[in-house]
Structure formats: structure tokens, C-alpha cells
Amino acid sequence: MSSPLSNSRTPEVDIDPMFTDRWSPRSFAPEPLSEEELQSLFEAARWAPSCYNEQPWLFVYAVSEGDRQRFATALVEQNRLWASRAPVLLFVVARLAFARNGKANRHAIFDAGAAWMSLALQARKRGLYAHAMAGFSVERAHEVLAVPRQGYEIMAAVALGRRDDPALLPATVAAIEAPNSRRPLVDVAFAGRFPAD
């Protein structure tokens, strides 16, 4: 049985603070990112590990006002309320087959997740924040991004930028603007065997 979530961002074991410092705010300043800042995030993601070094991740991003508005049309309304202010919107895409032989790569989604986390941690190192979202229309995202429907999975939408004053958010969104908690470590790692229900 799971234990209750902790209300603290204090780790149970000593870790690098970059892990607890990373969280997903909704209040973004519209101030543009420099090209160097943006490319440093993709460079960090590029070095993520992957099965057979396949590197199946792709990032499709928007920085111009027109492109960001177009990308935002794929988001559910609750996310569009705040994410449309971010200076960068992007989607994380996984290529589902190995390039070398065309066989299905069942690790592609796992590997794309590793690349996303690398991007998110690099964002914090640069004083930026990345908020990944599952709340988007996959069908609309395929249309907006021109991602082929066969062979690719659009995994997540991401808002990127610097934090802004949460008071600028709609009241319903501002009410939940805080770092969240984590399950206790005893509910995460198990020695020897999978836990009984």
C-alpha cells in the first residue's frame, strides 16, 4: 500500500540539489530566450543515453509568435491558458523504429524520456524552467507539427522560459502554482522482488 505524499521538497537521502530544484511552474515571462540558451537545452538532450545509441528523440519547437499560437492550438484549454505566454513551446517526439533495420524499438519512449529530463535539468542550470504537459490533442499535434502518423509518437508538449509573477496567472491556475511532492522512497525502490499488493 502506498504511503501518503510528502509535502516537503527535502530529499530523504543526500542528492544534488538540481533534482529538487527542478519543478514545473505555470507562470512564464514572455521574455525570449537567446538562441544560445535554447540550443544548450537541445545539446544537453542530445547526450542522453539510448538503446543501441539510437537517439530516437526529436524536438519540434516554436519561438515566433505565429508558430507559438499555432502550437498552442494543440493544447487543451486548461494548459493553453498559461502555456501560451511561454517564449518557447515544443513537442517531444519519439521515432518508434530503429533506423538501422526498421525493427520496432520498444525502448524509444523510455529513451525520449531520458532526453526530456536532460533538457529539463539543463534548463534549471540556465535559470530557466521547463513544464511538460500531457494535456494536448495528439491528432491536432500531428497536424500542426506535420509529424507522420506512422512510426512516430508525440510524447509531450513543453513550455519553456523564465518564471514570472504567479499573480499574473488566472486565479484557478495561480491556486496550484507550487512545487509538488513525492512519494516516500520506501514506495519506489524494492530489494529482491516486486512488492506484494
mmCIF file of C-alpha atoms in Angstrom:
data_model
loop_
_atom_site.group_PDB
_atom_site.id
_atom_site.type_symbol
_atom_site.label_atom_id
_atom_site.label_comp_id
_atom_site.label_asym_id
_atom_site.label_seq_id
_atom_site.Cartn_x
_atom_site.Cartn_y
_atom_site.Cartn_z
ATOM 1 C CA MET A 1 0.000 0.000 0.000
ATOM 2 C CA SER A 2 1.334 3.433 -0.905
ATOM 3 C CA SER A 3 2.269 5.911 1.785
ATOM 4 C CA PRO A 4 0.924 9.468 1.671
ATOM 5 C CA LEU A 5 2.819 12.004 -0.399
ATOM 6 C CA SER A 6 5.276 14.155 1.493
ATOM 7 C CA ASN A 7 4.605 17.905 1.487
ATOM 8 C CA SER A 8 8.326 18.625 1.542
ATOM 9 C CA ARG A 9 10.882 19.078 -1.229
ATOM 10 C CA THR A 10 13.552 17.800 1.185
ATOM 11 C CA PRO A 11 15.156 14.566 -0.040
ATOM 12 C CA GLU A 12 15.356 11.564 2.284
ATOM 13 C CA VAL A 13 18.942 10.873 1.158
ATOM 14 C CA ASP A 14 21.617 13.392 0.152
ATOM 15 C CA ILE A 15 21.384 14.190 -3.577
ATOM 16 C CA ASP A 16 22.454 17.010 -5.857
ATOM 17 C CA PRO A 17 20.041 19.929 -5.333
ATOM 18 C CA MET A 18 19.385 20.168 -9.089
ATOM 19 C CA PHE A 19 16.858 17.355 -8.700
ATOM 20 C CA THR A 20 14.698 19.042 -6.058
ATOM 21 C CA ASP A 21 15.190 22.464 -7.659
ATOM 22 C CA ARG A 22 13.523 21.235 -10.860
ATOM 23 C CA TRP A 23 9.773 21.665 -10.882
ATOM 24 C CA SER A 24 7.068 22.633 -13.352
ATOM 25 C CA PRO A 25 5.753 26.181 -12.899
ATOM 26 C CA ARG A 26 2.945 27.636 -14.988
ATOM 27 C CA SER A 27 3.853 31.308 -14.736
ATOM 28 C CA PHE A 28 6.224 32.171 -17.590
ATOM 29 C CA ALA A 29 7.646 35.552 -18.544
ATOM 30 C CA PRO A 30 7.231 36.241 -22.277
ATOM 31 C CA GLU A 31 10.884 37.377 -22.490
ATOM 32 C CA PRO A 32 12.520 35.491 -25.396
ATOM 33 C CA LEU A 33 15.317 33.003 -24.849
ATOM 34 C CA SER A 34 18.549 33.603 -26.701
ATOM 35 C CA GLU A 35 19.434 31.162 -29.453
ATOM 36 C CA GLU A 36 22.403 30.017 -27.362
ATOM 37 C CA GLU A 37 20.186 29.350 -24.325
ATOM 38 C CA LEU A 38 17.745 27.348 -26.406
ATOM 39 C CA GLN A 39 20.385 25.329 -28.239
ATOM 40 C CA SER A 40 22.116 24.478 -24.938
ATOM 41 C CA LEU A 41 18.938 22.665 -23.865
ATOM 42 C CA PHE A 42 18.826 20.592 -27.036
ATOM 43 C CA GLU A 43 22.556 19.912 -26.722
ATOM 44 C CA ALA A 44 22.042 18.520 -23.212
ATOM 45 C CA ALA A 45 19.203 16.332 -24.504
ATOM 46 C CA ARG A 46 21.420 15.127 -27.356
ATOM 47 C CA TRP A 47 23.752 13.478 -24.833
ATOM 48 C CA ALA A 48 21.063 11.353 -23.171
ATOM 49 C CA PRO A 49 21.600 7.570 -23.186
ATOM 50 C CA SER A 50 19.584 5.354 -25.521
ATOM 51 C CA CYS A 51 19.233 1.728 -26.581
ATOM 52 C CA TYR A 52 21.903 0.914 -29.203
ATOM 53 C CA ASN A 53 22.656 4.658 -29.210
ATOM 54 C CA GLU A 54 19.608 5.064 -31.456
ATOM 55 C CA GLN A 55 18.780 8.528 -30.083
ATOM 56 C CA PRO A 56 15.115 8.264 -31.123
ATOM 57 C CA TRP A 57 14.044 11.668 -29.758
ATOM 58 C CA LEU A 58 13.119 14.696 -31.819
ATOM 59 C CA PHE A 59 12.124 18.146 -30.562
ATOM 60 C CA VAL A 60 9.861 20.338 -32.691
ATOM 61 C CA TYR A 61 9.809 23.856 -31.278
ATOM 62 C CA ALA A 62 8.220 27.256 -31.798
ATOM 63 C CA VAL A 63 9.656 30.656 -30.866
ATOM 64 C CA SER A 64 7.906 33.092 -33.215
ATOM 65 C CA GLU A 65 4.535 34.471 -32.132
ATOM 66 C CA GLY A 66 2.774 32.856 -35.089
ATOM 67 C CA ASP A 67 4.318 29.435 -34.544
ATOM 68 C CA ARG A 68 3.653 29.531 -30.796
ATOM 69 C CA GLN A 69 -0.002 30.411 -31.383
ATOM 70 C CA ARG A 70 -0.255 27.571 -33.887
ATOM 71 C CA PHE A 71 1.389 25.080 -31.499
ATOM 72 C CA ALA A 72 -0.882 26.261 -28.669
ATOM 73 C CA THR A 73 -3.950 25.182 -30.649
ATOM 74 C CA ALA A 74 -2.957 21.574 -29.905
ATOM 75 C CA LEU A 75 -3.049 22.158 -26.131
ATOM 76 C CA VAL A 76 -6.124 21.537 -24.018
ATOM 77 C CA GLU A 77 -7.743 24.784 -22.878
ATOM 78 C CA GLN A 78 -6.538 24.482 -19.263
ATOM 79 C CA ASN A 79 -2.905 24.347 -20.463
ATOM 80 C CA ARG A 80 -3.367 26.931 -23.205
ATOM 81 C CA LEU A 81 -4.438 29.470 -20.522
ATOM 82 C CA TRP A 82 -0.901 29.668 -19.129
ATOM 83 C CA ALA A 83 1.431 27.948 -21.609
ATOM 84 C CA SER A 84 0.706 30.385 -24.432
ATOM 85 C CA ARG A 85 2.685 33.062 -22.524
ATOM 86 C CA ALA A 86 5.892 30.995 -22.571
ATOM 87 C CA PRO A 87 8.501 32.188 -25.106
ATOM 88 C CA VAL A 88 9.085 28.623 -26.334
ATOM 89 C CA LEU A 89 6.628 25.806 -26.927
ATOM 90 C CA LEU A 90 7.902 22.431 -28.064
ATOM 91 C CA PHE A 91 6.795 18.867 -28.529
ATOM 92 C CA VAL A 92 8.826 15.763 -27.674
ATOM 93 C CA VAL A 93 8.564 13.116 -30.386
ATOM 94 C CA ALA A 94 9.843 9.524 -30.335
ATOM 95 C CA ARG A 95 10.805 7.657 -33.517
ATOM 96 C CA LEU A 96 9.449 4.136 -32.941
ATOM 97 C CA ALA A 97 11.694 2.032 -35.203
ATOM 98 C CA PHE A 98 15.445 1.521 -35.341
ATOM 99 C CA ALA A 99 16.984 3.462 -38.229
ATOM 100 C CA ARG A 100 19.469 0.662 -38.964
ATOM 101 C CA ASN A 101 16.970 -2.146 -39.576
ATOM 102 C CA GLY A 102 13.430 -0.751 -39.373
ATOM 103 C CA LYS A 103 12.513 -3.025 -36.461
ATOM 104 C CA ALA A 104 10.299 -1.739 -33.654
ATOM 105 C CA ASN A 105 12.239 -0.046 -30.863
ATOM 106 C CA ARG A 106 10.270 -0.765 -27.710
ATOM 107 C CA HIS A 107 12.700 1.427 -25.732
ATOM 108 C CA ALA A 108 12.141 4.571 -27.824
ATOM 109 C CA ILE A 109 9.664 6.155 -25.417
ATOM 110 C CA PHE A 110 11.882 5.413 -22.408
ATOM 111 C CA ASP A 111 14.850 6.948 -24.224
ATOM 112 C CA ALA A 112 12.885 10.044 -25.276
ATOM 113 C CA GLY A 113 12.018 10.482 -21.602
ATOM 114 C CA ALA A 114 15.716 10.448 -20.722
ATOM 115 C CA ALA A 115 16.346 13.168 -23.306
ATOM 116 C CA TRP A 116 13.463 15.255 -21.950
ATOM 117 C CA MET A 117 14.864 15.020 -18.405
ATOM 118 C CA SER A 118 18.293 16.103 -19.637
ATOM 119 C CA LEU A 119 16.678 19.130 -21.278
ATOM 120 C CA ALA A 120 14.723 19.974 -18.107
ATOM 121 C CA LEU A 121 17.796 19.775 -15.860
ATOM 122 C CA GLN A 122 19.854 21.891 -18.252
ATOM 123 C CA ALA A 123 17.049 24.451 -18.231
ATOM 124 C CA ARG A 124 17.384 24.808 -14.459
ATOM 125 C CA LYS A 125 21.170 25.136 -14.748
ATOM 126 C CA ARG A 126 20.489 28.115 -17.041
ATOM 127 C CA GLY A 127 17.929 29.705 -14.708
ATOM 128 C CA LEU A 128 15.055 28.522 -16.900
ATOM 129 C CA TYR A 129 12.091 26.244 -16.323
ATOM 130 C CA ALA A 130 10.506 23.519 -18.450
ATOM 131 C CA HIS A 131 6.950 22.326 -17.851
ATOM 132 C CA ALA A 132 5.981 19.144 -19.706
ATOM 133 C CA MET A 133 2.304 18.593 -20.473
ATOM 134 C CA ALA A 134 0.271 15.519 -21.318
ATOM 135 C CA GLY A 135 -2.795 17.698 -21.887
ATOM 136 C CA PHE A 136 -2.835 18.117 -25.652
ATOM 137 C CA SER A 137 -4.638 16.681 -28.656
ATOM 138 C CA VAL A 138 -2.398 14.106 -30.303
ATOM 139 C CA GLU A 139 -4.380 14.396 -33.540
ATOM 140 C CA ARG A 140 -4.098 18.173 -33.612
ATOM 141 C CA ALA A 141 -0.393 17.995 -32.739
ATOM 142 C CA HIS A 142 0.222 15.688 -35.717
ATOM 143 C CA GLU A 143 -1.487 18.234 -37.967
ATOM 144 C CA VAL A 144 0.252 21.295 -36.525
ATOM 145 C CA LEU A 145 3.733 19.756 -36.482
ATOM 146 C CA ALA A 146 3.380 17.727 -39.704
ATOM 147 C CA VAL A 147 4.618 14.636 -37.836
ATOM 148 C CA PRO A 148 3.834 11.434 -39.788
ATOM 149 C CA ARG A 149 1.139 9.359 -38.084
ATOM 150 C CA GLN A 150 3.022 6.125 -38.699
ATOM 151 C CA GLY A 151 6.309 5.452 -36.964
ATOM 152 C CA TYR A 152 6.298 8.369 -34.512
ATOM 153 C CA GLU A 153 4.734 9.040 -31.126
ATOM 154 C CA ILE A 154 4.216 12.599 -29.898
ATOM 155 C CA MET A 155 5.004 12.168 -26.226
ATOM 156 C CA ALA A 156 4.538 15.553 -24.579
ATOM 157 C CA ALA A 157 4.197 19.273 -25.062
ATOM 158 C CA VAL A 158 6.628 21.518 -23.158
ATOM 159 C CA ALA A 159 6.553 25.192 -22.184
ATOM 160 C CA LEU A 160 10.000 26.766 -21.664
ATOM 161 C CA GLY A 161 11.137 30.068 -20.243
ATOM 162 C CA ARG A 162 11.811 32.161 -17.166
ATOM 163 C CA ARG A 163 9.363 32.322 -14.270
ATOM 164 C CA ASP A 164 7.060 35.275 -13.904
ATOM 165 C CA ASP A 165 4.862 36.557 -11.089
ATOM 166 C CA PRO A 166 2.227 33.880 -10.322
ATOM 167 C CA ALA A 167 -0.254 36.697 -9.647
ATOM 168 C CA LEU A 168 -0.425 37.160 -13.429
ATOM 169 C CA LEU A 169 -1.973 33.707 -13.818
ATOM 170 C CA PRO A 170 -5.725 33.132 -13.905
ATOM 171 C CA ALA A 171 -6.913 32.608 -10.307
ATOM 172 C CA THR A 172 -7.703 28.920 -10.813
ATOM 173 C CA VAL A 173 -4.177 28.297 -12.110
ATOM 174 C CA ALA A 174 -2.415 30.536 -9.570
ATOM 175 C CA ALA A 175 -4.012 28.487 -6.783
ATOM 176 C CA ILE A 176 -1.971 25.428 -7.786
ATOM 177 C CA GLU A 177 1.297 27.223 -8.649
ATOM 178 C CA ALA A 178 3.731 25.495 -6.276
ATOM 179 C CA PRO A 179 6.337 22.729 -6.377
ATOM 180 C CA ASN A 180 4.712 19.365 -5.776
ATOM 181 C CA SER A 181 5.666 16.480 -3.523
ATOM 182 C CA ARG A 182 6.965 12.958 -4.000
ATOM 183 C CA ARG A 183 6.130 9.508 -2.658
ATOM 184 C CA PRO A 184 8.407 8.228 0.109
ATOM 185 C CA LEU A 185 11.476 6.307 -1.031
ATOM 186 C CA VAL A 186 10.119 3.081 0.511
ATOM 187 C CA ASP A 187 7.338 3.180 -2.105
ATOM 188 C CA VAL A 188 9.771 3.492 -5.010
ATOM 189 C CA ALA A 189 12.679 1.038 -4.694
ATOM 190 C CA PHE A 190 12.436 -2.636 -3.674
ATOM 191 C CA ALA A 191 15.253 -5.102 -2.984
ATOM 192 C CA GLY A 192 14.978 -8.607 -4.374
ATOM 193 C CA ARG A 193 11.420 -8.699 -5.711
ATOM 194 C CA PHE A 194 8.411 -6.690 -6.773
ATOM 195 C CA PRO A 195 6.260 -5.679 -3.780
ATOM 196 C CA ALA A 196 3.065 -7.525 -2.928
ATOM 197 C CA ASP A 197 -0.199 -5.592 -3.269
#
